[in-house]
Structures are given as C-alpha cells and as structure tokens.
mmCIF file of C-alpha atoms and ligand atoms in Angstrom:
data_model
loop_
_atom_site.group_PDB
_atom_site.id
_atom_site.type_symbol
_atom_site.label_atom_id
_atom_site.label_comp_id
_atom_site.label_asym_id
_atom_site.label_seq_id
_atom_site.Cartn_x
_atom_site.Cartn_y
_atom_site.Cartn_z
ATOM 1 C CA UNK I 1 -4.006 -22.095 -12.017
ATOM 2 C CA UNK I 2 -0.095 -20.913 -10.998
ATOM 3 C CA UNK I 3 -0.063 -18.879 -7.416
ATOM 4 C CA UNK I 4 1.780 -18.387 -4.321
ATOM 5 C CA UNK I 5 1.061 -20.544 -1.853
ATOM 6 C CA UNK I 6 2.876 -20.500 1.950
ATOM 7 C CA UNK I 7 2.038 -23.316 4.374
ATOM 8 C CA UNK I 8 3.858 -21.783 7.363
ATOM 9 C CA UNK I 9 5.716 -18.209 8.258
ATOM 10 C CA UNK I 10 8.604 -17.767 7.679
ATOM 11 C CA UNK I 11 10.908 -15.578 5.411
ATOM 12 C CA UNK I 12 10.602 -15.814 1.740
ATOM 13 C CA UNK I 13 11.966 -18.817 1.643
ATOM 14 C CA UNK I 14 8.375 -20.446 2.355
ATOM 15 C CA UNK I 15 6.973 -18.674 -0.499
ATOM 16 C CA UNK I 16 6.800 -21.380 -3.501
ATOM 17 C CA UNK I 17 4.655 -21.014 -6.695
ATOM 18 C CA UNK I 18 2.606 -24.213 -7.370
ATOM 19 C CA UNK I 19 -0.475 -25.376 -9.302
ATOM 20 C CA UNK I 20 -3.637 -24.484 -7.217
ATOM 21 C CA UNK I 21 -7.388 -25.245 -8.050
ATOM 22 C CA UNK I 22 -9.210 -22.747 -9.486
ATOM 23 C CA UNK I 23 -11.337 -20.684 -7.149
ATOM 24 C CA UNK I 24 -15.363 -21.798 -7.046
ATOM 25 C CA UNK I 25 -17.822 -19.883 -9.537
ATOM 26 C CA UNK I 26 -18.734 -16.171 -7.663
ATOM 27 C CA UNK I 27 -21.981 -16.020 -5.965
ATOM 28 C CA UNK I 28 -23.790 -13.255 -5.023
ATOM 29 C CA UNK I 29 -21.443 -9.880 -5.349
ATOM 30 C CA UNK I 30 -18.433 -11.951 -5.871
ATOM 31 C CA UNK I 31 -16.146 -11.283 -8.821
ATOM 32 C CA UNK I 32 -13.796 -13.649 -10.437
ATOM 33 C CA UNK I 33 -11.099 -11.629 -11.990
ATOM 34 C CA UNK I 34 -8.076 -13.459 -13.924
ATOM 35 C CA UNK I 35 -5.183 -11.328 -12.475
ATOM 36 C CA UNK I 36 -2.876 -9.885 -15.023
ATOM 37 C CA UNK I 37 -0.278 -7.576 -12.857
ATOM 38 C CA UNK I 38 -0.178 -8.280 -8.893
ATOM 39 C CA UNK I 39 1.333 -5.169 -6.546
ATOM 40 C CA UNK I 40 3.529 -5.764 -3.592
ATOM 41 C CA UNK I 41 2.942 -4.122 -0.294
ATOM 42 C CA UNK I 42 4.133 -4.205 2.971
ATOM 43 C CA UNK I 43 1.347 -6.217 4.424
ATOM 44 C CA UNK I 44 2.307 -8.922 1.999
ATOM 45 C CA UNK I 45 5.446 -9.401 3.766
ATOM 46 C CA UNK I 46 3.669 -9.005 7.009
ATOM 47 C CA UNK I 47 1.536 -12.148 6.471
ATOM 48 C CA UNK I 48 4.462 -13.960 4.665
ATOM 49 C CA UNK I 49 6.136 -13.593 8.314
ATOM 50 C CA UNK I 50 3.388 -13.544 10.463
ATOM 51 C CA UNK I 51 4.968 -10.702 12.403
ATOM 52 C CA UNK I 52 4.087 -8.264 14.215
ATOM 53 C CA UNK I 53 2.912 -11.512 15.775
ATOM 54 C CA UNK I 54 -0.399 -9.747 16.568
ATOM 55 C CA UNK I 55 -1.554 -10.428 13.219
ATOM 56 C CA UNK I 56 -1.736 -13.867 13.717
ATOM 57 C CA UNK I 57 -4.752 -13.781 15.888
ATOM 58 C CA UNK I 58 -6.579 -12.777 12.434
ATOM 59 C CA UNK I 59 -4.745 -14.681 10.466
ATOM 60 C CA UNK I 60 -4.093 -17.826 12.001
ATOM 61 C CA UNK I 61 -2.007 -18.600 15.044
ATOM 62 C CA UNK I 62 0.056 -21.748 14.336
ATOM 63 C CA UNK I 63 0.285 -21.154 10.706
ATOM 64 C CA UNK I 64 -1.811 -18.707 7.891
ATOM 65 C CA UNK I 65 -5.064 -20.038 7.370
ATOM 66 C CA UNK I 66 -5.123 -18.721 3.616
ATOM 67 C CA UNK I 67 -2.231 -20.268 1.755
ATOM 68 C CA UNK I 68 -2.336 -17.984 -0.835
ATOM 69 C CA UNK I 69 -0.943 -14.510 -0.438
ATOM 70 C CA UNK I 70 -1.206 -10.987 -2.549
ATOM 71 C CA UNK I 71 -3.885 -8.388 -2.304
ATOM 72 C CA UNK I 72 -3.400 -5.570 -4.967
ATOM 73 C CA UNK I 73 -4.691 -6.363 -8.727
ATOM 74 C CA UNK I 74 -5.411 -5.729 -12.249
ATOM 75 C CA UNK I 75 -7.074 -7.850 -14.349
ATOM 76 C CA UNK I 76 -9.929 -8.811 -16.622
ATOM 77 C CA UNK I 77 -12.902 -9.871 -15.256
ATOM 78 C CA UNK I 78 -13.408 -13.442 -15.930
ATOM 79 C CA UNK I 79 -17.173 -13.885 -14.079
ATOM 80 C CA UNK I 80 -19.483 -11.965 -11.943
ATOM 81 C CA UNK I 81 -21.876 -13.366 -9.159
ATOM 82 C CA UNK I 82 -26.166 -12.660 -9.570
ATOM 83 C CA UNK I 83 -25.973 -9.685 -7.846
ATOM 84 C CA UNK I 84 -22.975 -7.613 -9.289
ATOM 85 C CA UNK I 85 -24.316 -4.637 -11.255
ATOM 86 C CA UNK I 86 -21.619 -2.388 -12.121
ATOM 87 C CA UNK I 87 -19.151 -4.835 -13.783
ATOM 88 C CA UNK I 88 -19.567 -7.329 -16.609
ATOM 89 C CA UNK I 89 -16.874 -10.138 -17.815
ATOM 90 C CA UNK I 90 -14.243 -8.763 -20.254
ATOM 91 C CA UNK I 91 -14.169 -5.463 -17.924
ATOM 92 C CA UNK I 92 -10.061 -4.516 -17.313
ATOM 93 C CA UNK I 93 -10.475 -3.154 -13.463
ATOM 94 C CA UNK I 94 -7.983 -2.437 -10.547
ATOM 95 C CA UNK I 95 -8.708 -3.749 -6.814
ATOM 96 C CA UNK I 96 -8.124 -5.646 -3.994
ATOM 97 C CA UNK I 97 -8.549 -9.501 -3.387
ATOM 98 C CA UNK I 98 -6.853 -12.141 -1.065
ATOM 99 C CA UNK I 99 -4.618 -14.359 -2.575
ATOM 100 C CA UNK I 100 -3.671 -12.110 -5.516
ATOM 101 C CA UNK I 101 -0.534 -13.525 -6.428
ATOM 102 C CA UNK I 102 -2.253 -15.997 -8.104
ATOM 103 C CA UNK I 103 -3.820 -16.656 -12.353
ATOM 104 C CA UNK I 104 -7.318 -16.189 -10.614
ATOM 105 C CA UNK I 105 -8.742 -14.359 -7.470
ATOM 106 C CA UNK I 106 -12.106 -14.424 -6.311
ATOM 107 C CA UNK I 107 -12.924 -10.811 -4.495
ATOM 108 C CA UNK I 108 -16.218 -8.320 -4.242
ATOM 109 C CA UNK I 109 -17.418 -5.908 -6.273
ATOM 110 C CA UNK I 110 -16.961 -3.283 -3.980
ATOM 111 C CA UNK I 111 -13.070 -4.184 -3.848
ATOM 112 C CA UNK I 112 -12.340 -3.016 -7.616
ATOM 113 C CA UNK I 113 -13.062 -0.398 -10.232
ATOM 114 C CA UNK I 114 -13.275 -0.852 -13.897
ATOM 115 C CA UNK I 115 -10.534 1.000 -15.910
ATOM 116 C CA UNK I 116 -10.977 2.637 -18.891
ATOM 117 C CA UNK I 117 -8.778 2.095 -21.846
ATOM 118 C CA UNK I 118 -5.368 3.569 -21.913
ATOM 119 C CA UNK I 119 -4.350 2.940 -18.626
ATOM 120 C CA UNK I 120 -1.198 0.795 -18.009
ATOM 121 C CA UNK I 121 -2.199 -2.295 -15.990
ATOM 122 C CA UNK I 122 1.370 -2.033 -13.830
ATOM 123 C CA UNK I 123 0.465 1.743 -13.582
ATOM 124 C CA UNK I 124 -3.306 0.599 -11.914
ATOM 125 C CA UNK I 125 -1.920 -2.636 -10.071
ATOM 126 C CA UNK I 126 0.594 -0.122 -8.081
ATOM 127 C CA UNK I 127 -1.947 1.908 -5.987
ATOM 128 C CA UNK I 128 -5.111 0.319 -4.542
ATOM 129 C CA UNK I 129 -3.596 -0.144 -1.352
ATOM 130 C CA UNK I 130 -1.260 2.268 -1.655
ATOM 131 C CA UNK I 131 -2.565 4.642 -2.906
ATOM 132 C CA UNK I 132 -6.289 4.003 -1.018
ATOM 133 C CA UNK I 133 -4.377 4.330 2.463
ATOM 134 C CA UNK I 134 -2.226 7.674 0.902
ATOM 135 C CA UNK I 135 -6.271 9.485 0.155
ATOM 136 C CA UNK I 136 -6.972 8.715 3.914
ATOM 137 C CA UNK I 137 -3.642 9.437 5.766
ATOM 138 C CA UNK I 138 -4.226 13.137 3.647
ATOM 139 C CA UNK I 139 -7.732 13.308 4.796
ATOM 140 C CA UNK I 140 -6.165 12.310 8.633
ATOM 141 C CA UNK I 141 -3.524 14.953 8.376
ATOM 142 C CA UNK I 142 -5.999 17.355 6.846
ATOM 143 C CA UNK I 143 -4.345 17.952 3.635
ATOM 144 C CA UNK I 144 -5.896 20.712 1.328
ATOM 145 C CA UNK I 145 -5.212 23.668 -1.392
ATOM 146 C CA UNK I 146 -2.179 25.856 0.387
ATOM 147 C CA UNK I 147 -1.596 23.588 3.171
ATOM 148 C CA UNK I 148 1.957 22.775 4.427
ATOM 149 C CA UNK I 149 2.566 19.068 4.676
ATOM 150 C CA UNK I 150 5.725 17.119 4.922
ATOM 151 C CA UNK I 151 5.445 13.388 4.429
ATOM 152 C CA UNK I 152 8.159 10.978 5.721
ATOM 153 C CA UNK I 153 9.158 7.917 3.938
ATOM 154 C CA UNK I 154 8.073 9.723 0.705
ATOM 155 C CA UNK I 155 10.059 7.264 -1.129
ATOM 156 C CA UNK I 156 8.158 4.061 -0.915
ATOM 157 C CA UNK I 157 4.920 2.922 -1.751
ATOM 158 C CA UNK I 158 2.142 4.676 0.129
ATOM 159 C CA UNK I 159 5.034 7.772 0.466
ATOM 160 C CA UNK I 160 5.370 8.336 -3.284
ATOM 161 C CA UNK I 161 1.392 8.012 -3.820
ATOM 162 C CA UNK I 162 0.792 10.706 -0.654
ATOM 163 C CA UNK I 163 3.626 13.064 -2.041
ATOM 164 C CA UNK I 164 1.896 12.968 -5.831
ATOM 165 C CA UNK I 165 -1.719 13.068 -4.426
ATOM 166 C CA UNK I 166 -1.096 16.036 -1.572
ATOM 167 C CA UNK I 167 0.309 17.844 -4.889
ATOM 168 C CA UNK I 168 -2.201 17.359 -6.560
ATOM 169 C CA UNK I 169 -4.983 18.633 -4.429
ATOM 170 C CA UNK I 170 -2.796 21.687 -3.953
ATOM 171 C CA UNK I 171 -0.501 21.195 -1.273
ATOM 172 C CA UNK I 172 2.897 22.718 -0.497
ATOM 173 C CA UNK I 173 4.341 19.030 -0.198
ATOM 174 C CA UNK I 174 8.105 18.636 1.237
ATOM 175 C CA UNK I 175 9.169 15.084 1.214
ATOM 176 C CA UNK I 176 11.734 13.334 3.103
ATOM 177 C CA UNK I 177 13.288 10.393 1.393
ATOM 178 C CA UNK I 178 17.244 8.710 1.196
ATOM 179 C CA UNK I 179 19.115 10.651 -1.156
ATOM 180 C CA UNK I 180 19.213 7.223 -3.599
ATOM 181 C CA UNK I 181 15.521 8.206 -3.905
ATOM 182 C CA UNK I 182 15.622 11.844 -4.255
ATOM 183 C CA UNK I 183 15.322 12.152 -8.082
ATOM 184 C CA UNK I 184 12.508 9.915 -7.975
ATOM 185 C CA UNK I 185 10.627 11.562 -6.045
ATOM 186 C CA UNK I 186 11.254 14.810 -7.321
ATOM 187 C CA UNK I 187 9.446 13.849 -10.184
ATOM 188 C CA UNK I 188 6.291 13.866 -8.141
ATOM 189 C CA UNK I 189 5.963 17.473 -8.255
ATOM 190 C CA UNK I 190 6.598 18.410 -4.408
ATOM 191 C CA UNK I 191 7.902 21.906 -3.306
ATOM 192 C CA UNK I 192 11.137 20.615 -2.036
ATOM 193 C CA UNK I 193 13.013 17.083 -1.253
ATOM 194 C CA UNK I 194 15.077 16.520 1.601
ATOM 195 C CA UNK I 195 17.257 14.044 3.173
ATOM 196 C CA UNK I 196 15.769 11.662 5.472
ATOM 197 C CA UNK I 197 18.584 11.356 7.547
ATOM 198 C CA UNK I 198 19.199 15.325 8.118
ATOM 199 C CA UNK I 199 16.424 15.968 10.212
ATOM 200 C CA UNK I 200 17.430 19.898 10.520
ATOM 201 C CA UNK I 201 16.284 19.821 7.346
ATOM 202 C CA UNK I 202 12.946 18.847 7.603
ATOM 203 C CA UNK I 203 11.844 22.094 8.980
ATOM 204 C CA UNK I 204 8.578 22.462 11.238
ATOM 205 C CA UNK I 205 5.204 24.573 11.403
ATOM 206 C CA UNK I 206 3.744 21.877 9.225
ATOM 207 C CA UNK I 207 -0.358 21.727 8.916
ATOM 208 C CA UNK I 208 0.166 18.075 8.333
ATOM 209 C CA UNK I 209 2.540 15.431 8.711
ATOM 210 C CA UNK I 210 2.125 11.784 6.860
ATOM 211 C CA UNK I 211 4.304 9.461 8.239
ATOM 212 C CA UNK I 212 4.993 5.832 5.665
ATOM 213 C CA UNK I 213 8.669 5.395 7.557
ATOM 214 C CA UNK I 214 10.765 5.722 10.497
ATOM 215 C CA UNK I 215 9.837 4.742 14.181
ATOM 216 C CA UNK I 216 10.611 8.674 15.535
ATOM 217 C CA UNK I 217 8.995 9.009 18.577
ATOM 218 C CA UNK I 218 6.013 11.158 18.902
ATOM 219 C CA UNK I 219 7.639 13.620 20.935
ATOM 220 C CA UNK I 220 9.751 14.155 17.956
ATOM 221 C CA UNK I 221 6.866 14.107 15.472
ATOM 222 C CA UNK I 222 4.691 16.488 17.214
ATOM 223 C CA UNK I 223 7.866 19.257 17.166
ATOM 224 C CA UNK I 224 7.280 19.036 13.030
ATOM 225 C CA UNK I 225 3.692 20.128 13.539
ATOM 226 C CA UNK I 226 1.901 23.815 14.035
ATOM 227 C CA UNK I 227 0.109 24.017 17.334
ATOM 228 C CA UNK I 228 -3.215 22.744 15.419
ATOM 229 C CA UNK I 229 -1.375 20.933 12.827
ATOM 230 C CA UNK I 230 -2.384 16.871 11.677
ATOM 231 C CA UNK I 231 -0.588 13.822 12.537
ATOM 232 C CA UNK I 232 -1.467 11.287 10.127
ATOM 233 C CA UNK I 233 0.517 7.885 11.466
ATOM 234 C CA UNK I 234 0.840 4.970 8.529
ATOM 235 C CA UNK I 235 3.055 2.679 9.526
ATOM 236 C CA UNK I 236 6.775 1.875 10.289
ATOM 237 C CA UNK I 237 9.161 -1.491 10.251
ATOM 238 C CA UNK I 238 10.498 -2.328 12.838
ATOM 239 C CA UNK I 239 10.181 -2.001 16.960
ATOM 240 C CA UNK I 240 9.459 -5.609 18.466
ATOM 241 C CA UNK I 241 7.946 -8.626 17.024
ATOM 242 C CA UNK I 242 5.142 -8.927 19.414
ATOM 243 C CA UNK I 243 3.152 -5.671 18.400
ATOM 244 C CA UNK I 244 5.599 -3.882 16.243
ATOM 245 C CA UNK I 245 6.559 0.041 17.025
ATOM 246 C CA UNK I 246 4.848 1.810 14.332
ATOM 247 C CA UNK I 247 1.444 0.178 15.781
ATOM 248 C CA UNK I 248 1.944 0.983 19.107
ATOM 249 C CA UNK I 249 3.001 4.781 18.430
ATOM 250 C CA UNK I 250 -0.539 4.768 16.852
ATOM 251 C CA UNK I 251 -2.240 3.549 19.823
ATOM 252 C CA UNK I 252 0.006 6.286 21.832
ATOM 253 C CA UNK I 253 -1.414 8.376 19.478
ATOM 254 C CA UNK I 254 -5.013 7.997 19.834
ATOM 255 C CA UNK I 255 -4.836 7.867 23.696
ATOM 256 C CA UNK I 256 -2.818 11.150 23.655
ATOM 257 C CA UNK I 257 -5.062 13.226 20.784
ATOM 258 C CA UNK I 258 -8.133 14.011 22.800
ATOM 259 C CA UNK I 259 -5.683 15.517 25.347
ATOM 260 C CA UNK I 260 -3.935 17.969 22.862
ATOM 261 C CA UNK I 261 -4.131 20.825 20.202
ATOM 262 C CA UNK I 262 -3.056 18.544 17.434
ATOM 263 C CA UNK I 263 -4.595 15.980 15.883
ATOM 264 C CA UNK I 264 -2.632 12.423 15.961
ATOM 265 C CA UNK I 265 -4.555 9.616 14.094
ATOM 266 C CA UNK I 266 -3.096 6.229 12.952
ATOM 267 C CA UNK I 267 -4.459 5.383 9.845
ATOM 268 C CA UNK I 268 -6.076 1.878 9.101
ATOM 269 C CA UNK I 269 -6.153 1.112 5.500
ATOM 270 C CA UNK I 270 -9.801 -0.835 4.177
ATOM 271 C CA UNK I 271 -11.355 -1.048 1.139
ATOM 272 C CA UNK I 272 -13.010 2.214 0.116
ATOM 273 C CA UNK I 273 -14.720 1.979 -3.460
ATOM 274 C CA UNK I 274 -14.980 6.181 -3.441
ATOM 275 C CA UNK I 275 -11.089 5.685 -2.945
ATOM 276 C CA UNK I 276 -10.696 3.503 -5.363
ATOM 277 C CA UNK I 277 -12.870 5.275 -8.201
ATOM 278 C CA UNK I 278 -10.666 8.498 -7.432
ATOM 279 C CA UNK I 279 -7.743 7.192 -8.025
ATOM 280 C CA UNK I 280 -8.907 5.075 -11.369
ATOM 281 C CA UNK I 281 -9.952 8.620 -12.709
ATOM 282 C CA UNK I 282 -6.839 10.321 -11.804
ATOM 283 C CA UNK I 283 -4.680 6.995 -13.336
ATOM 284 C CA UNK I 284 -6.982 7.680 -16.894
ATOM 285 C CA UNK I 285 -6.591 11.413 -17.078
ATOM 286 C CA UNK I 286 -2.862 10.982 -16.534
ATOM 287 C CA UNK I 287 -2.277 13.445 -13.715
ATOM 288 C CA UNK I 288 -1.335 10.406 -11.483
ATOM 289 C CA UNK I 289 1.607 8.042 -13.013
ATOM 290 C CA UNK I 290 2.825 5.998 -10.201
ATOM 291 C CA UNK I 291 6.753 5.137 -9.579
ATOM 292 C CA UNK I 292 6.824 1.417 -10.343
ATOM 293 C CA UNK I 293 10.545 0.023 -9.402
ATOM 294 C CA UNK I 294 10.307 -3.197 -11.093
ATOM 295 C CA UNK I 295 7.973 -5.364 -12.246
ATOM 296 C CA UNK I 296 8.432 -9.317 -11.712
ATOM 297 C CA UNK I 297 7.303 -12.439 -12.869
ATOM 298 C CA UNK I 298 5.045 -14.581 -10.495
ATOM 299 C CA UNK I 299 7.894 -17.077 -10.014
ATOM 300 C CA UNK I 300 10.108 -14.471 -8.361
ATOM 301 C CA UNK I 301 7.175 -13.639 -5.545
ATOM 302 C CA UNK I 302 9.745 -14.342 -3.198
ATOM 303 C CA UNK I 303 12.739 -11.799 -4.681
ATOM 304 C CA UNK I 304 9.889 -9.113 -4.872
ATOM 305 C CA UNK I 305 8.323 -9.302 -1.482
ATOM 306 C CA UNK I 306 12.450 -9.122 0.059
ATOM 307 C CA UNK I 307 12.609 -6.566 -2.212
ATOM 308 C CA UNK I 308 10.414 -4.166 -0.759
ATOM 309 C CA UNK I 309 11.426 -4.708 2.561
ATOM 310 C CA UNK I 310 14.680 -4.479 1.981
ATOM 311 C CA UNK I 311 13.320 -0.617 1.795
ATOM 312 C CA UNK I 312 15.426 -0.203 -1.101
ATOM 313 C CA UNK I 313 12.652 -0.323 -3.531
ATOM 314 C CA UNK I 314 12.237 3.106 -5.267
ATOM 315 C CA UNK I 315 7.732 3.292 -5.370
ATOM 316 C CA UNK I 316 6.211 0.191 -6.427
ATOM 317 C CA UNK I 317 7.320 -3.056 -7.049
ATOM 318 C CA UNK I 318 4.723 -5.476 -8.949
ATOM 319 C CA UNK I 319 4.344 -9.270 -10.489
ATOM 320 C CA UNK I 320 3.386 -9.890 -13.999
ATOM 321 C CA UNK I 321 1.365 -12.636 -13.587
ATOM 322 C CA UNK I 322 -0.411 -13.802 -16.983
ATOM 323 C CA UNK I 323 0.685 -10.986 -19.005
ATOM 324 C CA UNK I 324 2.831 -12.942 -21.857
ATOM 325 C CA UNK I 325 5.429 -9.791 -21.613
ATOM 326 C CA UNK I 326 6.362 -10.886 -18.951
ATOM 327 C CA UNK I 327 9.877 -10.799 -18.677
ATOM 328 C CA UNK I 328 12.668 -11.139 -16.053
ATOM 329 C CA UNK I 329 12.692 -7.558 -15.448
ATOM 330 C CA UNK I 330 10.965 -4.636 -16.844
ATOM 331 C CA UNK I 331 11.068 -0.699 -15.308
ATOM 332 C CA UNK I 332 8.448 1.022 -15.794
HETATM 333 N N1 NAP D 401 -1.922 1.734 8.414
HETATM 334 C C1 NAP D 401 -2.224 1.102 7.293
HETATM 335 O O1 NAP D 401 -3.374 0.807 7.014
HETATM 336 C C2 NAP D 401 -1.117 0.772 6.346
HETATM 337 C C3 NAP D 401 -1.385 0.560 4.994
HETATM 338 C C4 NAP D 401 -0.322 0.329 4.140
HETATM 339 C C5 NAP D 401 0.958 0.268 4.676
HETATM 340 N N2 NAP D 401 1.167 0.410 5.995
HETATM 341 C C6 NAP D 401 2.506 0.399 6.577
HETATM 342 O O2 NAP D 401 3.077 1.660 6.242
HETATM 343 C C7 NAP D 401 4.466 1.518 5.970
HETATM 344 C C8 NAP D 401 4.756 2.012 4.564
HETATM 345 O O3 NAP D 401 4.178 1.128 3.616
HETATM 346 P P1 NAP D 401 4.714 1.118 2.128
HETATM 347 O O4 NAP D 401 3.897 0.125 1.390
HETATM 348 O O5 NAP D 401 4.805 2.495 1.617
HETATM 349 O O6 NAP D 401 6.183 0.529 2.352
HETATM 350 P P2 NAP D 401 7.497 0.830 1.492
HETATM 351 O O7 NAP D 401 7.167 0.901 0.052
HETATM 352 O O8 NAP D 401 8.515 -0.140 1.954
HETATM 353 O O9 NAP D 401 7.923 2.289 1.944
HETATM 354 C C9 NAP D 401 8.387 2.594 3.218
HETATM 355 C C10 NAP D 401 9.406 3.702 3.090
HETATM 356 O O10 NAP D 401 9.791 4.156 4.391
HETATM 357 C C11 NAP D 401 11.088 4.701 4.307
HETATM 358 N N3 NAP D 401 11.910 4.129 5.361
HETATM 359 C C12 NAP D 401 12.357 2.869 5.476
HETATM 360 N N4 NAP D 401 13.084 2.732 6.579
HETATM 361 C C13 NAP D 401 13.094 3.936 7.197
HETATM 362 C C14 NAP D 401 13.681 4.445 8.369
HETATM 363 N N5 NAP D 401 14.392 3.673 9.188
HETATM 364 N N6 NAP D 401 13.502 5.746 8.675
HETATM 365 C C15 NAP D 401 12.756 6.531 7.879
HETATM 366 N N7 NAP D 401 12.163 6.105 6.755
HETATM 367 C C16 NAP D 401 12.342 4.819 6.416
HETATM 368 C C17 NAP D 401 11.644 4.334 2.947
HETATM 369 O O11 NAP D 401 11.439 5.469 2.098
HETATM 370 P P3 NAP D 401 12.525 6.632 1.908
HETATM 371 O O12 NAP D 401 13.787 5.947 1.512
HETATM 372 O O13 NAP D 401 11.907 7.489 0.891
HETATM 373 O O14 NAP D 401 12.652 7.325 3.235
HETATM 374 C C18 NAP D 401 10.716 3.255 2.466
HETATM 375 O O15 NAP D 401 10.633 3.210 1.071
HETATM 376 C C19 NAP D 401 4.792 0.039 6.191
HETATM 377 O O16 NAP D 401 5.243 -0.119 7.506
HETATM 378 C C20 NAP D 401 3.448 -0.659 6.008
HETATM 379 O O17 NAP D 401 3.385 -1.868 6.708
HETATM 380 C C21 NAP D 401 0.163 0.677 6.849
#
C-alpha cells in the first residue's frame, strides 16, 4: 500500500510517500479500514517535528517509533477482528487510527462510527479530532442554551468545529478569528465575529471561553470571563520547544482552578465513541457542514501538514488518499 512514512523529525521535508506492507489481518476488536480521505491536524505536525520535545518520551526519543503518520479517517471497512460487533466490511465510517495517511490503517472499533449514506467523506474525515476535542472543550467551558461564549482561534480546525457546535446547542457564540477568515466563519452561524488582533473588541462577562489559538496569558484570559465563568484551554503554537506554552498555561491552569471562582481546565483530546456518534449524526442530518480549506492528494502530505501550520488554513485541510477524484486541488 502508498503511505507516509518519516524515519526521523524534522520539518516536512522528512515526510516521503513510499510503498509500505500492508497492515496484519485485525484480531480481536481491531478494524482494518482502507482509508479514502485522511484529515490534517495539528498533532500531525507535532509528531512530524517531534516538538514540544515532551512528546517524544511517548513517541520515541531518538527518532518516532511509528513511521507512519495521520490519525483522522474515512473509509470503507475492509475487515473486522472476532470480536467487533457493531461494524461489518463494506461499512463507510469516520474515526481515528495511527498511521492514517496511508491506503490501509489498522485501528479499534471504538475509534470510528459508521456513516450513513449521504454524507461527504471530506465533510466526515474533517472532524474526529477536531471536532471530538471541540464537544469536550464546550463541555469544559460549560457551554449550553443562552450561554455567552467567545472562542479564540475560531478560524482553524477545532475553532471552526467549537464555533458551529456551541451554536448549535444554543449558544450566544462570538468568535475571534484574522479578518482573512472572517467570512468563513461567519458562515458558522455565531452572534458576532471579531478581529483577533483588536482585543477591545472581544468584550468580557463571558460564561465560557474556548481557547484553539494564541499564547495570552491567563491573567489576560481570566479578564474575558464572568466571576464563575469556564476556561476551556485547547492548545496554542508556539512558547519553547521543550514543553511548548500552550501546555504549560494548562498546567498553570489546573494548579490555579481549585484556588478560584472560575473554572480553568486544559482539555486533552482521546477517543470518545459517544463523541464520535454525535457528531456522525449531526454530519447526516446536515446541521453540521464543516469548513474544509483544501483537500490534497497523499503525495502532497508534506504541502498539507505546512499548510496548516502555517495557520493560514481557513477550517480543515484533508488528503484524498484512494479516492480516484483525487485531484491536485479541490475546495470543498
Ligand atoms: N488539547 C488537545 O487535546 C488538543 C486537540 C487538538 C488540537 N490541539 C491544539 O489546539 C490548537 C488548535 O488546533 P487546530 O487543529 O484547530 O489548529 P489550526 O487549525 O491550526 O487552528 C489554530 C487557529 O489558531 C489561530 N491562531 C494561530 N495563531 C494565532 C495567534 N498567534 N494568536 C491567536 N490565534 C492564533 C488561527 O485561527 P484564526 O486565524 O481564526 O485566529 C488558527 O487557525 C493547536 O495548538 C493544537 O495542537 C489540542
């Protein structure tokens, strides 16, 4: 099969697309799913690097111990292991699975949902991650009907996904994104959009704040928030190579939360099938249409993943992997 391989960190210049052996038949709740559109995310470009160098105590220290790279999916499923009871081959699902950027990827059942038909596969590739780690940083910043929330970085991937899905449980959203984004994210349905850059605009007496962007100090973060109001912290770029800033304002965070009022909580993205299923039905009934940027083909891995960190990317940017419309560039 074609995938991504990397042998070493590096920038994307270690990133080359080779022929790999298939991965082994599944056993027990393993699923082998042929991967027809793979999503980009942040964390791709985190183990590309291998920075923050934290990470690499997980992943490997000298060099990744899993060449392949990719985690968000959809695809067909090509086999099931003995124990998988909720999907059969032929099944079109959306999920997780290392090594996605790849013809084949071997996961669990727990990591995907089956989609019904109708849904766009570059429409269910863009959010398991994405849009798995938007449902929690709203449940973290306590999002519900009538509640104020303002959600930072509401531009990008997890940003666009929190904006549309605090809207959509009834939320009076405002989103901060770069005015080259603003139309974009408009379209998500928020109360208002504001510049990014302006923060007099943002405004404050929020019940919850999501924050996908920026390293603003907490200090500064807390001001946005009522006295009982919801810090939900994603992530951030940037802010040393050891740790990286956006991790260690969440561990500021949780040492500083059982100390005040608010509620500051860095959010840790996992698989979370309920997650998952939620946004699968919301993709089929068409109240959730994700932005997708750009979609790719697998031998341009490398122009994606720089992409998206360039931060320019408006929402998602995906590969089409075995899809035979693949072309060299295709909104969506
Ligand atoms: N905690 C977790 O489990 C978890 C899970 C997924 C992702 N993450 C992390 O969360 C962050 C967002 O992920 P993502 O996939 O949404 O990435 P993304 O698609 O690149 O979006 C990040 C957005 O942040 C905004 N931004 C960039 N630079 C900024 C700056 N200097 N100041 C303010 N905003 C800035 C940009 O949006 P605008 O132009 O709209 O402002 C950008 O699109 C990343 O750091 C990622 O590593 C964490």
């Amino acid at each position: 099969m074609r995938a991504v391989v990397r042998e070493r960190y590096g920038d994307s210049s270690v990133l080359r697309v080779v022929r790999r052996a298939d991965p082994p038949a599944p056993v027990r709740d393993q699923v082998l799913v042929e991967v027809g559109t793979a999503g980009v995310n942040m964390a791709d470009w985190h183990l590309m690097t291998g920075l923050p160098s934290v990470a690499r105590l997980v992943f490997g220290v000298r060099a990744p111990r899993e060449h392949g790279l990719g985690r968000d999916l959809a695809g067909v499923v090509r086999a099931v292991g003995p124990e998988v009871a909720s999907l059969r081959p032929g099944d079109a699902v959306l999920g997780t699975a290392p090594a996605a950027f790849a013809e084949l990827a071997l996961t669990r059942e727990r990591a995907l949902a089956r989609i019904p038909e109708g849904v766009r596969p570059e429409h269910a590739a863009a959010v398991p991650t994405a849009g798995t780690t938007a449902l929690h940083a709203l449940r973290a910043a306590r999002v519900g009907a009538g509640s104020r929330v303002l959600v930072l970085g509401a531009g990008g991937g997890v940003g666009s996904l929190a904006v549309r899905l605090a809207v959509l449980a009834g939320a009076r959203v405002t989103a901060a994104t770069s005015p080259g984004k603003a139309a974009t994210v408009r379209a998500l349905g928020p109360e208002s959009v504001v510049d990014r850059s302006d923060r007099s605009a943002w405004g404050t007496g929020y019940d919850g704040v999501v924050v996908t962007g920026g390293l603003d100090p907490l200090r500064d973060l807390r001001r946005l928030l009522a006295p009982r109001g919801a810090l939900a912290l994603v992530g951030a770029e940037g802010g040393g190579d050891v740790l990286g800033g956006g991790t260690t304002r969440q561990l500021r965070a949780a040492l500083l939360s059982p100390f005040v009022r608010q509620h500051l909580v860095g959010v840790v993205s996992r698989d979370d099938p309920a997650a998952l299923a939620r946004l699968r039905d919301l993709l089929a009934d068409g109240s959730l249409v994700p932005a997708v940027e750009r979609v790719l083909p697998l031998e341009r891995a490398a122009e994606a993943v720089d992409h998206l960190a360039s931060g320019a990317a408006r929402g998602k940017v995906l590969l089409a992997v075995s899809s035979p419309a693949a072309g060299p560039s295709a909104g969506g």
